[in-house]
Amino acid sequence: MPDAARDLLSTAEVCRVLGITPREVYRLAAEGYLEIKRVHRCKHGNIPFFSGRQVESVRCELPRILRRWEGEEGAEKGAAAAWKRLKDWRSYHRTKLRKERFLQALDDLPEKSGFLLRGAYYLYHLNHYAKAGEAYLYDLKEKVLALMATHFTPEDGLQIYFVPGPGRVRLCPACRRRARSQRKTYVEYIRLTGGCPCCQRDEGYYSLYEFQIESGEHRFCFHSPAQLGRKWFKGKEIPQKEGREREGGYPFGRPIFPGEAAAVNLAEVIEELEKFLNLFAE
Ligand SMILES: [Zn+2]
């Protein structure tokens, strides 16, 4: 890589170098410590890149900045903030322990199930980061689900269901005009009238594929839009499921708490999922 390009770090790389969360990276940017030098456009959003030199110079100042942030929070909430910090710290350490135990327990599974569960664990965290604003991560999620769909089976612990959803109506120009003249949003207008025969209808547009990954008390659930997933199955029969489950991770027999999810660094998540994608590379 040329030197100029090397000097640019993605949000995830900044998280790793500084040991902070994406939210804290953007706070540093908002406060003028870091500048977004370039933006890389992905299908699902943009990846900001920061100057490596700036990240280096922030590194020395970071302890002071973090203390100031804590101080500002502390001034607002006093004892409550101190208590929250203690709880965050304990939640962080508990998470690290649970994560180690979870990943260790995978060694007892058949090799492929172990790969699948490990991938699901990191995909859950990726999802969490994507929902918290890192939308470009959905590109990676798509690749991981595609690999799961094509390389794993119910014997490995993966069940895939088709969840039928409503169609999408796109109003024709005449209907759009009528909606505007009635001072209704298009969504309201569709709900009230269902559109006219000239409007465009995409049957089952909001259908989904549901991925359920399960092994013992560990369970994960992910969704992919059907129009995206269809090409992964190449005519394979996928059983239909009524109703749908919440997306999420239940690696300890219950949903992961938000504090827990934050304790797994974004850079680690991306690295692990890229390793997962390479499992079946020739
Ligand atoms: Zn119409």
PDB file of C-alpha atoms and ligand atoms in Angstrom:
ATOM      1  CA  MET A   1       0.000   0.000   0.000  1.00  0.00           C
ATOM      2  CA  PRO A   2       1.338   3.489  -0.774  1.00  0.00           C
ATOM      3  CA  ASP A   3       2.284   5.571   2.267  1.00  0.00           C
ATOM      4  CA  ALA A   4      -0.508   8.086   1.796  1.00  0.00           C
ATOM      5  CA  ALA A   5      -3.149   5.325   1.857  1.00  0.00           C
ATOM      6  CA  ARG A   6      -1.511   3.575   4.844  1.00  0.00           C
ATOM      7  CA  ASP A   7      -1.966   6.726   6.832  1.00  0.00           C
ATOM      8  CA  LEU A   8      -5.754   6.343   6.692  1.00  0.00           C
ATOM      9  CA  LEU A   9      -7.535   4.300   9.358  1.00  0.00           C
ATOM     10  CA  SER A  10     -11.153   3.126   9.320  1.00  0.00           C
ATOM     11  CA  THR A  11     -13.397   3.591  12.375  1.00  0.00           C
ATOM     12  CA  ALA A  12     -12.737  -0.032  13.365  1.00  0.00           C
ATOM     13  CA  GLU A  13      -8.970   0.451  13.116  1.00  0.00           C
ATOM     14  CA  VAL A  14      -9.153   3.593  15.239  1.00  0.00           C
ATOM     15  CA  CYS A  15     -11.197   1.604  17.785  1.00  0.00           C
ATOM     16  CA  ARG A  16      -8.433  -0.987  17.927  1.00  0.00           C
ATOM     17  CA  VAL A  17      -5.529   1.455  18.128  1.00  0.00           C
ATOM     18  CA  LEU A  18      -7.144   3.558  20.849  1.00  0.00           C
ATOM     19  CA  GLY A  19      -9.151   0.819  22.585  1.00  0.00           C
ATOM     20  CA  ILE A  20     -12.417   2.789  22.362  1.00  0.00           C
ATOM     21  CA  THR A  21     -15.907   2.392  20.856  1.00  0.00           C
ATOM     22  CA  PRO A  22     -17.148   3.851  17.525  1.00  0.00           C
ATOM     23  CA  ARG A  23     -19.262   6.334  19.471  1.00  0.00           C
ATOM     24  CA  GLU A  24     -16.122   7.607  21.211  1.00  0.00           C
ATOM     25  CA  VAL A  25     -14.314   7.861  17.867  1.00  0.00           C
ATOM     26  CA  TYR A  26     -17.072  10.146  16.564  1.00  0.00           C
ATOM     27  CA  ARG A  27     -17.002  12.143  19.767  1.00  0.00           C
ATOM     28  CA  LEU A  28     -13.270  12.712  19.237  1.00  0.00           C
ATOM     29  CA  ALA A  29     -14.091  13.856  15.701  1.00  0.00           C
ATOM     30  CA  ALA A  30     -16.906  16.130  16.901  1.00  0.00           C
ATOM     31  CA  GLU A  31     -14.527  17.719  19.410  1.00  0.00           C
ATOM     32  CA  GLY A  32     -11.927  18.351  16.719  1.00  0.00           C
ATOM     33  CA  TYR A  33      -9.286  15.785  17.776  1.00  0.00           C
ATOM     34  CA  LEU A  34      -9.793  13.717  14.632  1.00  0.00           C
ATOM     35  CA  GLU A  35     -10.777  14.674  11.121  1.00  0.00           C
ATOM     36  CA  ILE A  36     -12.536  12.486   8.611  1.00  0.00           C
ATOM     37  CA  LYS A  37     -10.050  12.493   5.728  1.00  0.00           C
ATOM     38  CA  ARG A  38     -11.905  10.292   3.298  1.00  0.00           C
ATOM     39  CA  VAL A  39     -15.193   8.470   2.994  1.00  0.00           C
ATOM     40  CA  HIS A  40     -15.508   5.110   1.317  1.00  0.00           C
ATOM     41  CA  ARG A  41     -18.991   4.450  -0.059  1.00  0.00           C
ATOM     42  CA  CYS A  42     -20.413   0.947   0.440  1.00  0.00           C
ATOM     43  CA  LYS A  43     -23.724  -0.531  -0.559  1.00  0.00           C
ATOM     44  CA  HIS A  44     -25.185   0.075   2.897  1.00  0.00           C
ATOM     45  CA  GLY A  45     -23.435   3.219   4.059  1.00  0.00           C
ATOM     46  CA  ASN A  46     -20.156   5.045   4.297  1.00  0.00           C
ATOM     47  CA  ILE A  47     -16.927   4.117   6.040  1.00  0.00           C
ATOM     48  CA  PRO A  48     -15.116   7.178   7.347  1.00  0.00           C
ATOM     49  CA  PHE A  49     -11.317   7.147   7.327  1.00  0.00           C
ATOM     50  CA  PHE A  50      -9.197   9.092   9.776  1.00  0.00           C
ATOM     51  CA  SER A  51      -5.618  10.291   9.574  1.00  0.00           C
ATOM     52  CA  GLY A  52      -3.239   7.805  11.219  1.00  0.00           C
ATOM     53  CA  ARG A  53      -0.976  10.661  12.299  1.00  0.00           C
ATOM     54  CA  GLN A  54      -3.841  12.372  14.107  1.00  0.00           C
ATOM     55  CA  VAL A  55      -4.815   9.086  15.767  1.00  0.00           C
ATOM     56  CA  GLU A  56      -1.213   8.720  16.965  1.00  0.00           C
ATOM     57  CA  SER A  57      -1.183  12.184  18.468  1.00  0.00           C
ATOM     58  CA  VAL A  58      -4.575  11.638  20.134  1.00  0.00           C
ATOM     59  CA  ARG A  59      -3.225   8.432  21.683  1.00  0.00           C
ATOM     60  CA  CYS A  60      -1.000  10.341  24.123  1.00  0.00           C
ATOM     61  CA  GLU A  61      -3.778  12.733  25.039  1.00  0.00           C
ATOM     62  CA  LEU A  62      -6.467  10.078  25.321  1.00  0.00           C
ATOM     63  CA  PRO A  63      -6.197   9.337  29.064  1.00  0.00           C
ATOM     64  CA  ARG A  64      -6.668  13.047  29.747  1.00  0.00           C
ATOM     65  CA  ILE A  65      -9.627  13.284  27.310  1.00  0.00           C
ATOM     66  CA  LEU A  66     -11.329  10.229  28.803  1.00  0.00           C
ATOM     67  CA  ARG A  67     -10.881  11.670  32.309  1.00  0.00           C
ATOM     68  CA  ARG A  68     -12.411  14.930  31.141  1.00  0.00           C
ATOM     69  CA  TRP A  69     -15.404  13.100  29.614  1.00  0.00           C
ATOM     70  CA  GLU A  70     -15.853  11.192  32.850  1.00  0.00           C
ATOM     71  CA  GLY A  71     -15.536  14.437  34.782  1.00  0.00           C
ATOM     72  CA  GLU A  72     -18.242  16.104  32.684  1.00  0.00           C
ATOM     73  CA  GLU A  73     -20.510  13.161  33.215  1.00  0.00           C
ATOM     74  CA  GLY A  74     -19.629  13.063  36.895  1.00  0.00           C
ATOM     75  CA  ALA A  75     -20.434  16.752  37.387  1.00  0.00           C
ATOM     76  CA  GLU A  76     -23.864  16.116  35.989  1.00  0.00           C
ATOM     77  CA  LYS A  77     -24.778  13.033  37.927  1.00  0.00           C
ATOM     78  CA  GLY A  78     -22.314  12.780  40.813  1.00  0.00           C
ATOM     79  CA  ALA A  79     -22.605   9.520  42.691  1.00  0.00           C
ATOM     80  CA  ALA A  80     -24.921   8.038  40.061  1.00  0.00           C
ATOM     81  CA  ALA A  81     -22.183   8.427  37.427  1.00  0.00           C
ATOM     82  CA  ALA A  82     -19.576   6.826  39.660  1.00  0.00           C
ATOM     83  CA  TRP A  83     -21.939   3.924  40.278  1.00  0.00           C
ATOM     84  CA  LYS A  84     -22.589   3.565  36.540  1.00  0.00           C
ATOM     85  CA  ARG A  85     -18.850   3.514  35.817  1.00  0.00           C
ATOM     86  CA  LEU A  86     -18.377   0.773  38.371  1.00  0.00           C
ATOM     87  CA  LYS A  87     -21.217  -1.211  36.840  1.00  0.00           C
ATOM     88  CA  ASP A  88     -19.842  -0.691  33.303  1.00  0.00           C
ATOM     89  CA  TRP A  89     -16.446  -1.853  34.477  1.00  0.00           C
ATOM     90  CA  ARG A  90     -17.899  -4.969  36.093  1.00  0.00           C
ATOM     91  CA  SER A  91     -20.113  -5.694  33.100  1.00  0.00           C
ATOM     92  CA  TYR A  92     -17.064  -5.351  30.850  1.00  0.00           C
ATOM     93  CA  HIS A  93     -15.040  -7.834  32.863  1.00  0.00           C
ATOM     94  CA  ARG A  94     -17.922 -10.262  33.212  1.00  0.00           C
ATOM     95  CA  THR A  95     -18.397 -10.135  29.444  1.00  0.00           C
ATOM     96  CA  LYS A  96     -14.758 -10.881  28.800  1.00  0.00           C
ATOM     97  CA  LEU A  97     -14.975 -13.903  31.063  1.00  0.00           C
ATOM     98  CA  ARG A  98     -18.198 -15.166  29.496  1.00  0.00           C
ATOM     99  CA  LYS A  99     -16.811 -14.650  26.040  1.00  0.00           C
ATOM    100  CA  GLU A 100     -13.730 -16.705  26.864  1.00  0.00           C
ATOM    101  CA  ARG A 101     -15.900 -19.442  28.338  1.00  0.00           C
ATOM    102  CA  PHE A 102     -18.281 -19.358  25.369  1.00  0.00           C
ATOM    103  CA  LEU A 103     -15.489 -19.596  22.808  1.00  0.00           C
ATOM    104  CA  GLN A 104     -13.758 -22.336  24.802  1.00  0.00           C
ATOM    105  CA  ALA A 105     -16.949 -24.410  24.996  1.00  0.00           C
ATOM    106  CA  LEU A 106     -17.045 -24.416  21.180  1.00  0.00           C
ATOM    107  CA  ASP A 107     -13.999 -26.697  21.225  1.00  0.00           C
ATOM    108  CA  ASP A 108     -16.270 -29.506  22.465  1.00  0.00           C
ATOM    109  CA  LEU A 109     -18.545 -29.232  19.412  1.00  0.00           C
ATOM    110  CA  PRO A 110     -17.977 -30.938  16.063  1.00  0.00           C
ATOM    111  CA  GLU A 111     -15.559 -28.705  14.130  1.00  0.00           C
ATOM    112  CA  LYS A 112     -18.086 -27.277  11.674  1.00  0.00           C
ATOM    113  CA  SER A 113     -20.660 -26.486  14.366  1.00  0.00           C
ATOM    114  CA  GLY A 114     -17.907 -24.745  16.294  1.00  0.00           C
ATOM    115  CA  PHE A 115     -17.087 -22.578  13.249  1.00  0.00           C
ATOM    116  CA  LEU A 116     -20.772 -21.792  12.770  1.00  0.00           C
ATOM    117  CA  LEU A 117     -21.387 -20.776  16.388  1.00  0.00           C
ATOM    118  CA  ARG A 118     -18.232 -18.692  16.502  1.00  0.00           C
ATOM    119  CA  GLY A 119     -19.289 -16.906  13.315  1.00  0.00           C
ATOM    120  CA  ALA A 120     -22.773 -16.346  14.753  1.00  0.00           C
ATOM    121  CA  TYR A 121     -21.345 -14.893  17.964  1.00  0.00           C
ATOM    122  CA  TYR A 122     -19.336 -12.297  16.057  1.00  0.00           C
ATOM    123  CA  LEU A 123     -22.144 -11.666  13.584  1.00  0.00           C
ATOM    124  CA  TYR A 124     -24.391 -10.817  16.521  1.00  0.00           C
ATOM    125  CA  HIS A 125     -21.882  -8.188  17.623  1.00  0.00           C
ATOM    126  CA  LEU A 126     -21.509  -6.895  14.079  1.00  0.00           C
ATOM    127  CA  ASN A 127     -25.280  -6.478  13.921  1.00  0.00           C
ATOM    128  CA  HIS A 128     -25.181  -4.572  17.155  1.00  0.00           C
ATOM    129  CA  TYR A 129     -22.547  -2.155  15.811  1.00  0.00           C
ATOM    130  CA  ALA A 130     -24.404  -1.814  12.499  1.00  0.00           C
ATOM    131  CA  LYS A 131     -27.631  -0.895  14.298  1.00  0.00           C
ATOM    132  CA  ALA A 132     -25.721   1.614  16.434  1.00  0.00           C
ATOM    133  CA  GLY A 133     -24.856   3.576  13.295  1.00  0.00           C
ATOM    134  CA  GLU A 134     -22.132   1.663  11.417  1.00  0.00           C
ATOM    135  CA  ALA A 135     -24.469   0.833   8.518  1.00  0.00           C
ATOM    136  CA  TYR A 136     -21.637  -0.129   6.129  1.00  0.00           C
ATOM    137  CA  LEU A 137     -21.181  -3.265   8.258  1.00  0.00           C
ATOM    138  CA  TYR A 138     -24.318  -4.694   6.626  1.00  0.00           C
ATOM    139  CA  ASP A 139     -22.145  -5.447   3.580  1.00  0.00           C
ATOM    140  CA  LEU A 140     -20.114  -7.851   5.706  1.00  0.00           C
ATOM    141  CA  LYS A 141     -23.260  -9.282   7.331  1.00  0.00           C
ATOM    142  CA  GLU A 142     -24.596 -10.123   3.877  1.00  0.00           C
ATOM    143  CA  LYS A 143     -21.411 -12.007   2.968  1.00  0.00           C
ATOM    144  CA  VAL A 144     -21.415 -13.948   6.228  1.00  0.00           C
ATOM    145  CA  LEU A 145     -25.072 -14.997   5.810  1.00  0.00           C
ATOM    146  CA  ALA A 146     -24.375 -16.011   2.196  1.00  0.00           C
ATOM    147  CA  LEU A 147     -21.536 -18.253   3.364  1.00  0.00           C
ATOM    148  CA  MET A 148     -23.680 -19.772   6.106  1.00  0.00           C
ATOM    149  CA  ALA A 149     -26.484 -20.427   3.611  1.00  0.00           C
ATOM    150  CA  THR A 150     -24.198 -22.173   1.151  1.00  0.00           C
ATOM    151  CA  HIS A 151     -21.846 -24.131   3.441  1.00  0.00           C
ATOM    152  CA  PHE A 152     -23.801 -25.112   6.569  1.00  0.00           C
ATOM    153  CA  THR A 153     -26.673 -27.511   7.157  1.00  0.00           C
ATOM    154  CA  PRO A 154     -29.192 -28.427   9.891  1.00  0.00           C
ATOM    155  CA  GLU A 155     -26.670 -31.061  11.100  1.00  0.00           C
ATOM    156  CA  ASP A 156     -24.237 -28.227  11.809  1.00  0.00           C
ATOM    157  CA  GLY A 157     -26.952 -26.356  13.753  1.00  0.00           C
ATOM    158  CA  LEU A 158     -28.343 -24.019  11.090  1.00  0.00           C
ATOM    159  CA  GLN A 159     -32.050 -23.893  10.229  1.00  0.00           C
ATOM    160  CA  ILE A 160     -33.249 -21.484   7.574  1.00  0.00           C
ATOM    161  CA  TYR A 161     -36.885 -20.490   7.208  1.00  0.00           C
ATOM    162  CA  PHE A 162     -38.772 -18.386   4.721  1.00  0.00           C
ATOM    163  CA  VAL A 163     -40.936 -15.792   6.452  1.00  0.00           C
ATOM    164  CA  PRO A 164     -43.550 -14.437   4.038  1.00  0.00           C
ATOM    165  CA  GLY A 165     -44.097 -10.685   4.278  1.00  0.00           C
ATOM    166  CA  PRO A 166     -46.394  -8.129   2.687  1.00  0.00           C
ATOM    167  CA  GLY A 167     -45.841  -6.745  -0.780  1.00  0.00           C
ATOM    168  CA  ARG A 168     -44.699  -3.255  -1.611  1.00  0.00           C
ATOM    169  CA  VAL A 169     -46.851  -0.783  -3.537  1.00  0.00           C
ATOM    170  CA  ARG A 170     -45.188   2.018  -5.450  1.00  0.00           C
ATOM    171  CA  LEU A 171     -47.681   4.716  -6.327  1.00  0.00           C
ATOM    172  CA  CYS A 172     -48.103   5.769  -9.954  1.00  0.00           C
ATOM    173  CA  PRO A 173     -47.668   9.481 -10.780  1.00  0.00           C
ATOM    174  CA  ALA A 174     -51.457  10.064 -10.737  1.00  0.00           C
ATOM    175  CA  CYS A 175     -51.822   8.498  -7.273  1.00  0.00           C
ATOM    176  CA  ARG A 176     -48.849  10.464  -5.994  1.00  0.00           C
ATOM    177  CA  ARG A 177     -50.558  13.649  -7.170  1.00  0.00           C
ATOM    178  CA  ARG A 178     -53.832  12.617  -5.501  1.00  0.00           C
ATOM    179  CA  ALA A 179     -51.974  11.856  -2.252  1.00  0.00           C
ATOM    180  CA  ARG A 180     -50.299  15.271  -2.285  1.00  0.00           C
ATOM    181  CA  SER A 181     -53.550  17.091  -3.035  1.00  0.00           C
ATOM    182  CA  GLN A 182     -55.205  15.271  -0.110  1.00  0.00           C
ATOM    183  CA  ARG A 183     -52.197  16.243   2.052  1.00  0.00           C
ATOM    184  CA  LYS A 184     -51.439  12.633   2.838  1.00  0.00           C
ATOM    185  CA  THR A 185     -48.050  10.962   2.929  1.00  0.00           C
ATOM    186  CA  TYR A 186     -47.585   8.202   0.333  1.00  0.00           C
ATOM    187  CA  VAL A 187     -47.540   5.635   3.121  1.00  0.00           C
ATOM    188  CA  GLU A 188     -50.864   6.894   4.487  1.00  0.00           C
ATOM    189  CA  TYR A 189     -52.336   6.978   0.997  1.00  0.00           C
ATOM    190  CA  ILE A 190     -51.293   3.385   0.330  1.00  0.00           C
ATOM    191  CA  ARG A 191     -52.735   2.276   3.655  1.00  0.00           C
ATOM    192  CA  LEU A 192     -56.067   3.982   2.909  1.00  0.00           C
ATOM    193  CA  THR A 193     -56.514   3.113  -0.782  1.00  0.00           C
ATOM    194  CA  GLY A 194     -54.045   0.327  -1.605  1.00  0.00           C
ATOM    195  CA  GLY A 195     -53.193   2.269  -4.781  1.00  0.00           C
ATOM    196  CA  CYS A 196     -54.873   1.907  -8.194  1.00  0.00           C
ATOM    197  CA  PRO A 197     -54.361  -0.756 -10.923  1.00  0.00           C
ATOM    198  CA  CYS A 198     -51.667   1.446 -12.505  1.00  0.00           C
ATOM    199  CA  CYS A 199     -49.493   1.441  -9.354  1.00  0.00           C
ATOM    200  CA  GLN A 200     -46.565  -0.947  -9.262  1.00  0.00           C
ATOM    201  CA  ARG A 201     -46.757  -3.929  -6.923  1.00  0.00           C
ATOM    202  CA  ASP A 202     -43.846  -6.064  -5.748  1.00  0.00           C
ATOM    203  CA  GLU A 203     -45.381  -9.233  -4.299  1.00  0.00           C
ATOM    204  CA  GLY A 204     -43.798 -10.400  -1.054  1.00  0.00           C
ATOM    205  CA  TYR A 205     -41.303  -7.552  -1.083  1.00  0.00           C
ATOM    206  CA  TYR A 206     -40.960  -7.588   2.706  1.00  0.00           C
ATOM    207  CA  SER A 207     -40.431 -11.348   2.972  1.00  0.00           C
ATOM    208  CA  LEU A 208     -37.385 -12.563   4.831  1.00  0.00           C
ATOM    209  CA  TYR A 209     -35.125 -15.497   5.345  1.00  0.00           C
ATOM    210  CA  GLU A 210     -34.653 -16.292   8.986  1.00  0.00           C
ATOM    211  CA  PHE A 211     -31.405 -17.947  10.072  1.00  0.00           C
ATOM    212  CA  GLN A 212     -31.606 -19.846  13.335  1.00  0.00           C
ATOM    213  CA  ILE A 213     -28.347 -21.109  14.729  1.00  0.00           C
ATOM    214  CA  GLU A 214     -28.552 -23.302  17.746  1.00  0.00           C
ATOM    215  CA  SER A 215     -26.398 -25.525  19.879  1.00  0.00           C
ATOM    216  CA  GLY A 216     -27.228 -26.368  23.484  1.00  0.00           C
ATOM    217  CA  GLU A 217     -28.159 -23.181  25.345  1.00  0.00           C
ATOM    218  CA  HIS A 218     -26.592 -21.061  22.600  1.00  0.00           C
ATOM    219  CA  ARG A 219     -28.944 -19.563  20.087  1.00  0.00           C
ATOM    220  CA  PHE A 220     -28.745 -16.811  17.482  1.00  0.00           C
ATOM    221  CA  CYS A 221     -31.314 -15.434  15.076  1.00  0.00           C
ATOM    222  CA  PHE A 222     -30.611 -13.299  11.995  1.00  0.00           C
ATOM    223  CA  HIS A 223     -32.706 -12.021   9.106  1.00  0.00           C
ATOM    224  CA  SER A 224     -31.992 -11.270   5.499  1.00  0.00           C
ATOM    225  CA  PRO A 225     -34.353  -9.669   2.963  1.00  0.00           C
ATOM    226  CA  ALA A 226     -35.749 -12.436   0.728  1.00  0.00           C
ATOM    227  CA  GLN A 227     -34.858 -10.747  -2.558  1.00  0.00           C
ATOM    228  CA  LEU A 228     -31.234 -10.790  -1.405  1.00  0.00           C
ATOM    229  CA  GLY A 229     -31.160 -14.352  -0.091  1.00  0.00           C
ATOM    230  CA  ARG A 230     -32.941 -16.015  -3.003  1.00  0.00           C
ATOM    231  CA  LYS A 231     -29.778 -16.400  -5.054  1.00  0.00           C
ATOM    232  CA  TRP A 232     -28.045 -18.299  -2.218  1.00  0.00           C
ATOM    233  CA  PHE A 233     -30.491 -21.200  -2.361  1.00  0.00           C
ATOM    234  CA  LYS A 234     -30.657 -21.822  -6.109  1.00  0.00           C
ATOM    235  CA  GLY A 235     -34.091 -23.433  -6.092  1.00  0.00           C
ATOM    236  CA  LYS A 236     -33.515 -25.372  -2.858  1.00  0.00           C
ATOM    237  CA  GLU A 237     -36.770 -25.823  -0.917  1.00  0.00           C
ATOM    238  CA  ILE A 238     -36.784 -23.607   2.198  1.00  0.00           C
ATOM    239  CA  PRO A 239     -39.489 -24.380   4.792  1.00  0.00           C
ATOM    240  CA  GLN A 240     -41.929 -21.600   5.525  1.00  0.00           C
ATOM    241  CA  LYS A 241     -42.347 -20.191   8.992  1.00  0.00           C
ATOM    242  CA  GLU A 242     -45.244 -18.183  10.354  1.00  0.00           C
ATOM    243  CA  GLY A 243     -44.393 -15.195  12.492  1.00  0.00           C
ATOM    244  CA  ARG A 244     -40.858 -14.205  13.178  1.00  0.00           C
ATOM    245  CA  GLU A 245     -38.491 -14.168  16.018  1.00  0.00           C
ATOM    246  CA  ARG A 246     -36.545 -11.149  17.201  1.00  0.00           C
ATOM    247  CA  GLU A 247     -33.075 -10.910  15.779  1.00  0.00           C
ATOM    248  CA  GLY A 248     -30.527 -11.426  18.457  1.00  0.00           C
ATOM    249  CA  GLY A 249     -27.929 -13.443  20.262  1.00  0.00           C
ATOM    250  CA  TYR A 250     -28.615 -15.716  23.191  1.00  0.00           C
ATOM    251  CA  PRO A 251     -25.198 -17.246  23.788  1.00  0.00           C
ATOM    252  CA  PHE A 252     -25.836 -17.621  27.512  1.00  0.00           C
ATOM    253  CA  GLY A 253     -29.433 -18.802  27.303  1.00  0.00           C
ATOM    254  CA  ARG A 254     -30.668 -15.179  27.418  1.00  0.00           C
ATOM    255  CA  PRO A 255     -30.255 -12.071  25.236  1.00  0.00           C
ATOM    256  CA  ILE A 256     -26.883 -10.302  25.358  1.00  0.00           C
ATOM    257  CA  PHE A 257     -27.141  -7.037  27.323  1.00  0.00           C
ATOM    258  CA  PRO A 258     -26.146  -3.816  25.539  1.00  0.00           C
ATOM    259  CA  GLY A 259     -23.195  -3.328  27.911  1.00  0.00           C
ATOM    260  CA  GLU A 260     -21.948  -6.803  27.067  1.00  0.00           C
ATOM    261  CA  ALA A 261     -22.212  -6.214  23.352  1.00  0.00           C
ATOM    262  CA  ALA A 262     -20.079  -3.092  23.659  1.00  0.00           C
ATOM    263  CA  ALA A 263     -17.243  -5.019  25.302  1.00  0.00           C
ATOM    264  CA  VAL A 264     -16.262  -6.841  22.117  1.00  0.00           C
ATOM    265  CA  ASN A 265     -14.115  -4.479  20.052  1.00  0.00           C
ATOM    266  CA  LEU A 266     -15.321  -3.667  16.540  1.00  0.00           C
ATOM    267  CA  ALA A 267     -11.908  -4.403  15.021  1.00  0.00           C
ATOM    268  CA  GLU A 268     -11.961  -7.890  16.560  1.00  0.00           C
ATOM    269  CA  VAL A 269     -15.467  -8.490  15.209  1.00  0.00           C
ATOM    270  CA  ILE A 270     -14.461  -7.561  11.654  1.00  0.00           C
ATOM    271  CA  GLU A 271     -11.254  -9.587  11.837  1.00  0.00           C
ATOM    272  CA  GLU A 272     -13.041 -12.696  13.116  1.00  0.00           C
ATOM    273  CA  LEU A 273     -15.749 -12.488  10.453  1.00  0.00           C
ATOM    274  CA  GLU A 274     -13.159 -12.065   7.724  1.00  0.00           C
ATOM    275  CA  LYS A 275     -11.475 -15.214   9.031  1.00  0.00           C
ATOM    276  CA  PHE A 276     -14.875 -16.937   8.940  1.00  0.00           C
ATOM    277  CA  LEU A 277     -15.334 -15.890   5.301  1.00  0.00           C
ATOM    278  CA  ASN A 278     -11.948 -17.413   4.466  1.00  0.00           C
ATOM    279  CA  LEU A 279     -12.740 -20.799   6.026  1.00  0.00           C
ATOM    280  CA  PHE A 280     -13.875 -22.281   2.748  1.00  0.00           C
ATOM    281  CA  ALA A 281     -11.657 -20.294   0.423  1.00  0.00           C
ATOM    282  CA  GLU A 282      -9.690 -22.486  -1.941  1.00  0.00           C
TER     283      GLU A 282
HETATM  284 ZN    ZN B   1     -52.041   4.508  -9.039  1.00  0.00          ZN
END
